[in-house]
Coordinates of C-alpha atoms in Angstrom, one line a residue:
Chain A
X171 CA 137.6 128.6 99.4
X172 CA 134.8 126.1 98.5
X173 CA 135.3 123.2 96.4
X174 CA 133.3 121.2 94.1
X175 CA 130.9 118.8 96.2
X176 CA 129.0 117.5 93.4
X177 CA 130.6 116.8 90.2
X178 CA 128.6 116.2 86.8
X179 CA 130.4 115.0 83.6
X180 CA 128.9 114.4 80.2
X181 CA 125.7 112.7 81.6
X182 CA 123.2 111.2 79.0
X183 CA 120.0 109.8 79.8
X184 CA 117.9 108.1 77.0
X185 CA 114.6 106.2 76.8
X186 CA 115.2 104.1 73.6
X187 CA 115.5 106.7 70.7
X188 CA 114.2 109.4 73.2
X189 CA 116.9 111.5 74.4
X190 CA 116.3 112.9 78.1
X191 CA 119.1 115.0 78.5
X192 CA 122.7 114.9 76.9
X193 CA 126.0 115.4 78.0
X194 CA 125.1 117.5 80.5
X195 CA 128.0 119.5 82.5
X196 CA 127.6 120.5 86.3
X197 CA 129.8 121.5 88.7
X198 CA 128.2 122.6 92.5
X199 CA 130.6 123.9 94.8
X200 CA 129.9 123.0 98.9
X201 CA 127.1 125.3 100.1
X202 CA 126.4 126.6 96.8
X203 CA 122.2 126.7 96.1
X204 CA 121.6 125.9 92.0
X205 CA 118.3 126.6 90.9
X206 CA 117.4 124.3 87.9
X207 CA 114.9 125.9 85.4
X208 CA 113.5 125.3 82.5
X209 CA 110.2 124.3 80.7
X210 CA 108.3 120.9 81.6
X211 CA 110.0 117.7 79.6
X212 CA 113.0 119.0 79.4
X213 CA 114.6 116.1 81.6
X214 CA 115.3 118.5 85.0
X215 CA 113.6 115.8 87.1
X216 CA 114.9 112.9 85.2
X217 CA 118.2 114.5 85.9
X218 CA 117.9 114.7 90.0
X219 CA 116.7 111.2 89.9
X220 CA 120.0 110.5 88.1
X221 CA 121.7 112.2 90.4
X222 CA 121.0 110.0 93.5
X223 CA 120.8 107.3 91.1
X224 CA 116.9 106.8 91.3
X225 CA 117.5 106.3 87.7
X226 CA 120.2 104.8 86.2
X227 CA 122.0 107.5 83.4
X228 CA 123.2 105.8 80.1
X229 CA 126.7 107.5 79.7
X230 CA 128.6 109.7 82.0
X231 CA 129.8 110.2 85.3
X232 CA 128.7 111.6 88.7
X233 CA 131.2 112.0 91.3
X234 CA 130.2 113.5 95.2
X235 CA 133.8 114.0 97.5
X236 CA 135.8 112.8 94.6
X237 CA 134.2 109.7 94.3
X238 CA 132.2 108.8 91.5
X239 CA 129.3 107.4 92.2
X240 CA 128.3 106.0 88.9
X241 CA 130.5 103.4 89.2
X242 CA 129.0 99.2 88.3
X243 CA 130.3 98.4 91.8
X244 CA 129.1 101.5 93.4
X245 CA 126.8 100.6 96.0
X246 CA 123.8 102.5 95.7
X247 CA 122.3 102.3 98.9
X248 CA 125.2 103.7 100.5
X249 CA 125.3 106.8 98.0
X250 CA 121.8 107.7 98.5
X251 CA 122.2 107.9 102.0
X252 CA 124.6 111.0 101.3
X253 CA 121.9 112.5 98.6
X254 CA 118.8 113.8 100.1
X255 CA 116.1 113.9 98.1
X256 CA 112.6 115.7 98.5
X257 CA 110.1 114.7 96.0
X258 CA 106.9 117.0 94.6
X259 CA 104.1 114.9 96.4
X260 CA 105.9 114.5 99.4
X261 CA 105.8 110.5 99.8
X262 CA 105.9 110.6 103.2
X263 CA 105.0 106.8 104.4
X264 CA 101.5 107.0 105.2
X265 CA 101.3 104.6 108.1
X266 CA 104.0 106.3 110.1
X267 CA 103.5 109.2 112.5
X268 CA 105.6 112.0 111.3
X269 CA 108.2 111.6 114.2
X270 CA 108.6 107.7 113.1
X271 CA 109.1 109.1 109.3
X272 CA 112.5 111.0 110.2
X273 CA 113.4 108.1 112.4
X274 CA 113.1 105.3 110.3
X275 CA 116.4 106.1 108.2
X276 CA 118.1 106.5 111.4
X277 CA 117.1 103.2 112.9
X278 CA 116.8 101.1 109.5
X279 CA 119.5 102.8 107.8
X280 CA 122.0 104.3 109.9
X281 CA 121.1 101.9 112.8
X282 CA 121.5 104.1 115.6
X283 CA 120.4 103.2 118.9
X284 CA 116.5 103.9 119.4
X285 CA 117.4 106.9 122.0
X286 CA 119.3 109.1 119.8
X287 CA 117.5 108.0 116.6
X288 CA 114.2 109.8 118.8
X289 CA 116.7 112.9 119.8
X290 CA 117.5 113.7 116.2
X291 CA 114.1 112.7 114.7
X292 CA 113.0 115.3 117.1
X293 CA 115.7 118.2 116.5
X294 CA 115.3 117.9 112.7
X295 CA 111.3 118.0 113.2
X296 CA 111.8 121.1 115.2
X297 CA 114.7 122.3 112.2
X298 CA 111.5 122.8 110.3
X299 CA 109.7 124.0 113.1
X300 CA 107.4 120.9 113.2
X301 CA 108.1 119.6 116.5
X302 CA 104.6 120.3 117.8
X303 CA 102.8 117.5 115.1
X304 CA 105.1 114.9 115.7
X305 CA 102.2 112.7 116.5
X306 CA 100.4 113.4 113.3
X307 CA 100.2 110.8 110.6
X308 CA 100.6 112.6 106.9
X309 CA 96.9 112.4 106.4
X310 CA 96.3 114.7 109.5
X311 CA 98.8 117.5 107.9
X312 CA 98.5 119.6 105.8
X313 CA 100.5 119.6 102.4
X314 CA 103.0 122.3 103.5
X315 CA 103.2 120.2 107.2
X316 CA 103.7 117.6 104.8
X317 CA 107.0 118.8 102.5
X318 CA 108.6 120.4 105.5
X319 CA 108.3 116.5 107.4
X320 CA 109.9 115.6 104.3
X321 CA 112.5 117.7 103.9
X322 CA 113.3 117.1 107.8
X323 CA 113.3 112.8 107.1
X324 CA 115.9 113.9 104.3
X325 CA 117.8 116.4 106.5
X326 CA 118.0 113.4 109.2
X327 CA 120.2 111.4 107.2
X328 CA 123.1 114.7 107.6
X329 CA 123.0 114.8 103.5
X330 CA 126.2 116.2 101.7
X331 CA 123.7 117.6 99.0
X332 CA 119.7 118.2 99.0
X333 CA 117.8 117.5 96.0
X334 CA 114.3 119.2 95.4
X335 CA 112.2 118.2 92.8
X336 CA 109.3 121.0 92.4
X337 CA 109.0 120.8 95.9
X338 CA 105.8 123.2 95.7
X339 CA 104.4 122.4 92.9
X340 CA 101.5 120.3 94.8
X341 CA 100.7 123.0 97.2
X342 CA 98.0 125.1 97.4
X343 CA 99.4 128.7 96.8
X344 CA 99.1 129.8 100.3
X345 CA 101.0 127.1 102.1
X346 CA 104.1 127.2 99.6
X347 CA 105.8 130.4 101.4
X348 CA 106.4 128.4 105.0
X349 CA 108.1 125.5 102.4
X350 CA 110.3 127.8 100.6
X351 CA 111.2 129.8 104.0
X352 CA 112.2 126.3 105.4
X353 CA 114.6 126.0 102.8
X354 CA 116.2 129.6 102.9
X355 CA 117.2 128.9 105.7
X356 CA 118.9 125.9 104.7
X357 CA 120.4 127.3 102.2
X358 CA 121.9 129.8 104.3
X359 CA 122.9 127.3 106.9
X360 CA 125.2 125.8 104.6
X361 CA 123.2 123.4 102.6
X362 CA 124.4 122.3 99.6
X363 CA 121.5 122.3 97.7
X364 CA 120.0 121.5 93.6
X365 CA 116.3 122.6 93.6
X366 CA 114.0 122.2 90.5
X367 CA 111.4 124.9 90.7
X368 CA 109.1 127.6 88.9
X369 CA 109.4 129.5 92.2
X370 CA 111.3 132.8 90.4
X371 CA 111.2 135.0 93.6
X372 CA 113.0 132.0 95.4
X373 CA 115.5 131.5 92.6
X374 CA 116.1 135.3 92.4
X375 CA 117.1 135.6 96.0
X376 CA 118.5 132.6 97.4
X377 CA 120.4 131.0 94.3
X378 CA 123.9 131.5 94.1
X379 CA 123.8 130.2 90.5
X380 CA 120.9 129.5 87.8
X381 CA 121.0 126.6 84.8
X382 CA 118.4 126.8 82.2
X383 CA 118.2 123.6 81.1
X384 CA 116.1 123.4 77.6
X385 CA 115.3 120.3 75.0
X386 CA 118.1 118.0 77.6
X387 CA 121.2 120.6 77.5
X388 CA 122.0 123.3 79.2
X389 CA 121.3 126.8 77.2
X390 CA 122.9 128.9 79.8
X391 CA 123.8 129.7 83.4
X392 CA 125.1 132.0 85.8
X393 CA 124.2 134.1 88.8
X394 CA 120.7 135.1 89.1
X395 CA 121.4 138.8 88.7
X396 CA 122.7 138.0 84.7
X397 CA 120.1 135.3 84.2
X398 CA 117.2 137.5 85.3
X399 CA 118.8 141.4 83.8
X400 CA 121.4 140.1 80.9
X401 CA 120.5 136.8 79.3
X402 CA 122.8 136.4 76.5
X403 CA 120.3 133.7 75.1
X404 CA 117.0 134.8 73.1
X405 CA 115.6 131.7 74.7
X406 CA 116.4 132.3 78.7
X407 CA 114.8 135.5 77.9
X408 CA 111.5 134.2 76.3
X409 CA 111.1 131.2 79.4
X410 CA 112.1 134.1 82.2
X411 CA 109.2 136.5 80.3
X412 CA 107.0 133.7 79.9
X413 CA 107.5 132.3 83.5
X414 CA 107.5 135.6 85.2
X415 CA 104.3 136.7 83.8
X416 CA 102.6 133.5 84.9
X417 CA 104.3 132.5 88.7
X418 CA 106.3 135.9 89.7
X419 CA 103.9 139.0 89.3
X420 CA 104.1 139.5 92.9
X421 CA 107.6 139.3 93.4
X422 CA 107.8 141.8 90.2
X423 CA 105.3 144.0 92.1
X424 CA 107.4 144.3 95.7
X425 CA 110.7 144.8 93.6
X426 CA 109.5 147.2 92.0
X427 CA 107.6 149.1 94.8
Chain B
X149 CA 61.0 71.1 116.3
X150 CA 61.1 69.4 119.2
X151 CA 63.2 66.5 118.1
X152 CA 65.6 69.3 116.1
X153 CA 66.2 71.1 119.9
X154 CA 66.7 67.9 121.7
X155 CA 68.7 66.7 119.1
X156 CA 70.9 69.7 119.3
X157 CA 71.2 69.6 123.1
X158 CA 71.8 65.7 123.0
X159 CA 75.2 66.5 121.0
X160 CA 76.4 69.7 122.5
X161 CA 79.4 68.2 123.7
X162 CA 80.6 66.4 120.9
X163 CA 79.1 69.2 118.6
X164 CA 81.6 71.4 120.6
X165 CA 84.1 69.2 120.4
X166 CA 84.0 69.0 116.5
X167 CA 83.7 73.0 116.4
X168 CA 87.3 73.2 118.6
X169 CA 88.7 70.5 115.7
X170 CA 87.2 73.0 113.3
X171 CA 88.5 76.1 114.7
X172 CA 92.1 74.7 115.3
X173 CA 91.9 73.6 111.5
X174 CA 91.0 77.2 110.7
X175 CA 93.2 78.6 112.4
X176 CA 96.2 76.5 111.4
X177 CA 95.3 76.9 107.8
X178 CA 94.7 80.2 107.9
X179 CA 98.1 81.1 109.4
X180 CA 100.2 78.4 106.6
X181 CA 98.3 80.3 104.1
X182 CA 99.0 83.8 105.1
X183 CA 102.9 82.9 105.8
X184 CA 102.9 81.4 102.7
X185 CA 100.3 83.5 100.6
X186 CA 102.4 86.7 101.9
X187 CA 105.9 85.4 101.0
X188 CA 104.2 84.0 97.1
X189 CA 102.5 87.8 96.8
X190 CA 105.8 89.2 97.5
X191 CA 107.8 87.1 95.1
X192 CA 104.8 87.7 92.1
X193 CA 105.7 91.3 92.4
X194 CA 108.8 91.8 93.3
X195 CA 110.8 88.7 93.0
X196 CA 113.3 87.6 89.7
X197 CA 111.7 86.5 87.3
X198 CA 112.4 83.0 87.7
X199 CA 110.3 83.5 90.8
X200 CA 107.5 85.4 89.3
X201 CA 107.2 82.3 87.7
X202 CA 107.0 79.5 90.3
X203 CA 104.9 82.0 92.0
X204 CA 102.4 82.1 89.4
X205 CA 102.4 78.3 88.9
X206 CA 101.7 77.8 92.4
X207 CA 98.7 79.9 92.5
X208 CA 97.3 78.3 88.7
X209 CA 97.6 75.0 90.1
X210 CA 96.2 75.4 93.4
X211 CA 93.3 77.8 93.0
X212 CA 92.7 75.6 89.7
X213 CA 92.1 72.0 91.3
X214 CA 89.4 71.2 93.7
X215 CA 90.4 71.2 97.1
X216 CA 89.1 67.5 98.0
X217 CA 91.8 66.6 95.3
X218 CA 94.2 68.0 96.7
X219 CA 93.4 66.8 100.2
X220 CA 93.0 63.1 99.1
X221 CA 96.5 64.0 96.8
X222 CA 98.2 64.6 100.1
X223 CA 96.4 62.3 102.5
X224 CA 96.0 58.7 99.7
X225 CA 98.4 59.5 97.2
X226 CA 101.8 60.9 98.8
X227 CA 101.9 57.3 101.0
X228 CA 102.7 55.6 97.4
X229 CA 105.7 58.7 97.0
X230 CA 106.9 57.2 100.5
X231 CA 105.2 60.0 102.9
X232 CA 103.0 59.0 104.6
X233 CA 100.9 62.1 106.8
X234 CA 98.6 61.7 109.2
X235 CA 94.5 62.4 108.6
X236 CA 95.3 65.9 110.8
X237 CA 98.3 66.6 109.2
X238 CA 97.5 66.2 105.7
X239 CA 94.1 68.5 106.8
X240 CA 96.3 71.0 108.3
X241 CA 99.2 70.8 105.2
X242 CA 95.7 70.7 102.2
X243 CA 93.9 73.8 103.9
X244 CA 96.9 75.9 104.3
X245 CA 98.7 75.1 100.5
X246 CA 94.8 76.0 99.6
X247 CA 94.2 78.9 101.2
X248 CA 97.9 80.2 100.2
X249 CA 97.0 80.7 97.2
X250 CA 94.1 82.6 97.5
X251 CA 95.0 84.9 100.3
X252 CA 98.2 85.4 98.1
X253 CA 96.1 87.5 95.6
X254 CA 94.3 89.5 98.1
X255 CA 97.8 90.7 99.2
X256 CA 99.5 91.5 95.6
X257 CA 96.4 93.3 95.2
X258 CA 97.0 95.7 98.6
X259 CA 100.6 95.6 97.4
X260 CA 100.0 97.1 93.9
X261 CA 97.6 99.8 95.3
X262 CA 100.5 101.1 97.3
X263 CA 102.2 102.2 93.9
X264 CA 105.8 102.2 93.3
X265 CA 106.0 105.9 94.9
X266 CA 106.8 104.3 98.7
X267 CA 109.0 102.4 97.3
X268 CA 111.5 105.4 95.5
X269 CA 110.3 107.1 98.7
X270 CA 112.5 104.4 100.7
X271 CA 115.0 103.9 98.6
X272 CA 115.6 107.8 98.6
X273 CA 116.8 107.4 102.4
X274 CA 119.0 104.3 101.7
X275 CA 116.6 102.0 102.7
X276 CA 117.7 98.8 100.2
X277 CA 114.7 97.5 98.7
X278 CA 113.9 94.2 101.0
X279 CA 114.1 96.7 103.9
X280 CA 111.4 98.9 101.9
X281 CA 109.5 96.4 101.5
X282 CA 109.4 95.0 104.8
X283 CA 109.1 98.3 106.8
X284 CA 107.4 100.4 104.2
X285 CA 104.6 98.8 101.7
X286 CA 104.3 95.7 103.7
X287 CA 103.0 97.3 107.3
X288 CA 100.8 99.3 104.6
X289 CA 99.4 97.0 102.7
X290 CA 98.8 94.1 105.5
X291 CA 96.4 97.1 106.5
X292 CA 94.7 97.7 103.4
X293 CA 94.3 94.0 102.6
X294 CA 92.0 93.4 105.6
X295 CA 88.8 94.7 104.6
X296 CA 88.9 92.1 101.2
X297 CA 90.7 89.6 103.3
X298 CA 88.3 88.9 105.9
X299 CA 86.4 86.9 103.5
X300 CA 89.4 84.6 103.8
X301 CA 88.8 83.5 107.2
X302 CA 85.5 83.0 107.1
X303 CA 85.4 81.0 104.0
X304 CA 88.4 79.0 105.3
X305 CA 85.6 78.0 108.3
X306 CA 83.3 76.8 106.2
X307 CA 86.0 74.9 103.5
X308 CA 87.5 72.7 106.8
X309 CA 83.9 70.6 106.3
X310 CA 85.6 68.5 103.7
X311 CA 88.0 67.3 105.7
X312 CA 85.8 64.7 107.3
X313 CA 85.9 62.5 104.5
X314 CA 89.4 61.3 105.2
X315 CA 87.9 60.9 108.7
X316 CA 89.0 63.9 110.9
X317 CA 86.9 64.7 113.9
X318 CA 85.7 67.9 112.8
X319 CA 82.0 69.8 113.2
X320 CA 81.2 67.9 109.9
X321 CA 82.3 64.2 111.1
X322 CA 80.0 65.0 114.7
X323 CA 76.7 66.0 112.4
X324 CA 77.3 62.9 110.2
X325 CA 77.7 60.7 113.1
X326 CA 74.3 62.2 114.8
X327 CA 72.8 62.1 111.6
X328 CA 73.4 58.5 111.4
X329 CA 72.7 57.4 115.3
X330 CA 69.0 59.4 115.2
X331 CA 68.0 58.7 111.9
X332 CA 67.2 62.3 111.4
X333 CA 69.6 64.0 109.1
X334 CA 67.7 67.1 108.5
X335 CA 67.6 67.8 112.6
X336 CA 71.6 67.3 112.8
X337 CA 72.7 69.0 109.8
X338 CA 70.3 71.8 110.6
X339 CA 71.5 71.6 114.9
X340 CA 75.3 71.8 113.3
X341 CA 74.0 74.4 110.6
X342 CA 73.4 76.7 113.5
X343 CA 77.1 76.4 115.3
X344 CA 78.7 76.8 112.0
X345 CA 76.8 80.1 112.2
X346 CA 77.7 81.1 115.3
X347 CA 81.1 80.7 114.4
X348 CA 81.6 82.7 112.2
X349 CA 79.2 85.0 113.2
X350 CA 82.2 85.7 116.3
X351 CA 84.8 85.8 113.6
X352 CA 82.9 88.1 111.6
X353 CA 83.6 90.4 115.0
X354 CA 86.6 89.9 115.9
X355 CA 87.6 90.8 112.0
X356 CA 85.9 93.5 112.3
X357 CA 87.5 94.7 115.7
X358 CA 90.5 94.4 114.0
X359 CA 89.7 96.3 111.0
X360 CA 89.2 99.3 113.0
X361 CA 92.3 98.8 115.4
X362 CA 94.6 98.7 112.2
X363 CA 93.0 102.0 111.1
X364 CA 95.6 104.9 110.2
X365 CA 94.5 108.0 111.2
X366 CA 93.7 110.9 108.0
X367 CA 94.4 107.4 105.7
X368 CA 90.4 106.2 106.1
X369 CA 89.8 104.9 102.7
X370 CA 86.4 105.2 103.0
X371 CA 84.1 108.5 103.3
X372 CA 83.3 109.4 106.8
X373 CA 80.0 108.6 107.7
X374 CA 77.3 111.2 108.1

């Protein structure tokens, strides 16, 4: 029996008049994989910023292990370090090799000893089957090398919940399969995971559960297999049409044949 | 020609003794700047605002006086505030409030072109933001800064010269002192001319040396040469 892991309650986020998102409502059970869609501006980045308080939300809570972490006294350095976040354009930091990118949080952060900070810089590099560039600084990888170095540095810190922001949206088509592969296997590890993405195929078979999030409120949600074959709402139907004619033609093509 | 060579030869050893007064007044200058100038840099861009402030009225007032002002501010006028330096001192204390300012401005500028990205980049792995800043942007941007930096040194070199008027030993004070004993100024200033140039024709080298040592690999900021 799994139980919530990630608890989201009324959250607004406004700039000024502009209202990012409202009262949004999100529940993610421990190693559940949500899949956030929806078109662009419609706050779904905004909202994983909130989440591991990148960006501070104007009204309601977030609670992680029935804490909330919202809190004015709440220390935000310590919460982040439970949220693992992986970002579209990777942000790796450039002058470090990308062993000495998963260490850092171990050594700066977590201050373990420089021995084991190494041993688990090097088992989450080979996680994401990496181990063999460990040398490489970020401008000697590619952008898939890139991501999965990222995702490893965010793995390092043992997260209760990975965030992805579009985590192949700045990849060339042909290196966003080893990305996505990397975190299927997450997923099925265990990970709790919230991933932004127009990746359909990925959403369609690794997602336990889908939120269509549209104008800052969620329109609907539910498992992919009534998202993608029953949407009750007119508009989950255009965006899924719309999106699957311009990202998923191939995954149409190999369900279909 | 003749009189410029034997001139020049004549006061090697006091010549040389001037140019190690100059280089340690360089060198001392150069690091109370950069301690300084990095720490003012830091503050203008990521401090309170209070700080932001002070920062800022530092680098107005010191990059907006002449530097023989402030040199005779330090060395004639804090005696009558009841601190009294001495002439090395107040060379030392004038060069490196100077040159503070100025090499402060060549680091905001490699901090800003790091962008904020590095920084949500650290704070996504609980990295607080000091500790961000020290282990992220600044080991990055103490890289970047060097190309634009190195004029720093090298026009810190040249600056020391003033400092002979309150009467420090330096390269300056030697060529004045042969100008006067031979009655040829345009011999000595031309003999002392040439060690100035040497000098930082060395720095100019071992800037550069560094330049490439610091070099990340795949971050070259400029095109690879055909």
């Amino acid at each position: 029996m799994s139980k919530p892991i990630l608890t989201i309650k009324n959250l607004t986020k406004k700039y000024g008049e502009n209202v990012v998102f409202h009262d949004i409502n999100l529940s993610v059970n421990e190693g559940d994989t949500i899949v956030i869609i929806g078109p662009s501006g419609t706050g779904k980045s905004t909202l994983l910023r909130c989440i591991n308080l990148l960006t501070r939300s104007d009204a309601g809570e977030i609670w992680l292990d029935d804490k909330e972490i919202t809190c004015k006294e709440c220390d935000e350095d310590k919460v982040r370090q439970h949220i693992g976040m992986v970002f579209q354009n990777f942000l790796l930091f450039n002058h470090l090799t990308a062993l000495e990118n998963v260490r850092l949080g171990l050594t700066r952060v977590k201050h373990m000893n420089p021995a084991d900070a190494q041993l688990k810089a090097m088992q989450e590099l080979e996680r994401v089957g990496l181990l063999d560039r460990a040398g490489h600084y970020p401008g000697q990888l590619s952008g898939g090398q890139q991501q999965r170095v990222a995702i490893a540095r965010a793995l390092a810190m043992d997260p209760r919940v990975m965030l992805f922001d579009e985590p192949t949206s700045a990849l060339d088509p042909e290196l966003i399969g080893e990305v996505l592969e990397v975190m299927r296997k997450l997923a099925l590890e265990g990970m709790t995971m919230l991933v932004v993405t127009h990746e359909m195929g990925f959403a369609r078979e690794v997602a336990d559960r889908i939120v269509f999030l549209e104008k800052g409120s969620v329109v609907e949600e539910g498992s992919p297999n009534d998202l993608f074959y029953h949407p009750k709402n007119e508009r989950t139907r255009e965006f899924l049409w719309k999106i699957t004619e311009l990202y998923g033609k191939k995954d149409t093509e190999q369900g279909n044949g | 020609m003749v009189s410029w060579f034997n001139i020049f030869r004549e006061y090697l050893p006091s010549f040389l003794q001037g140019a190690a007064v100059t280089l340690e007044l360089t060198a001392v200058g150069l690091l109370i700047g950069f301690v300084l100038g990095l720490g003012l840099a830091v503050a203008r861009t990521y401090g309170p605002k209070w700080l932001r402030v002070i920062a800022i009225g530092y680098l107005e007032l010191f990059r907006g006086t002449p530097l023989l002002v402030q040199l005779f501010l330090i060395y004639y006028g804090l005696p009558s505030l009841g601190l009294t330096l001495s002439q090395t001192l107040s060379a030392y204390l004038a060069l490196g409030l100077n040159s503070a300012a100025y090499q402060a401005e060549y680091f905001r500028g490699a901090i800003q072109s790091i962008g904020e990205s590095q920084m949500t980049a650290g704070r996504a792995i609980g990295l607080s933001r000091w500790k961000t800043i020290w282990y992220v942007i600044l080991p990055q941007a103490l890289r970047l800064v060097i190309p634009a930096w190195s004029n720093e040194p090298i026009s810190l070199l040249k600056t020391t010269a003033v400092v002979f008027l309150i009467a420090v030993q330096d390269l300056m004070a030697k060529a004045k002192r042969a100008a006067t004993d031979t009655y040829d100024p345009i011999s000595s200033y031309l003999a002392v001319a040439v060690v100035y140039l040497v000098m930082v024709f060395i720095l100019n080298e071992v800037l550069k040396y560094l330049e490439r040592k610091s070099r990340i690999p795949g971050f070259e900021m400029e095109s690879k040469k055909t």
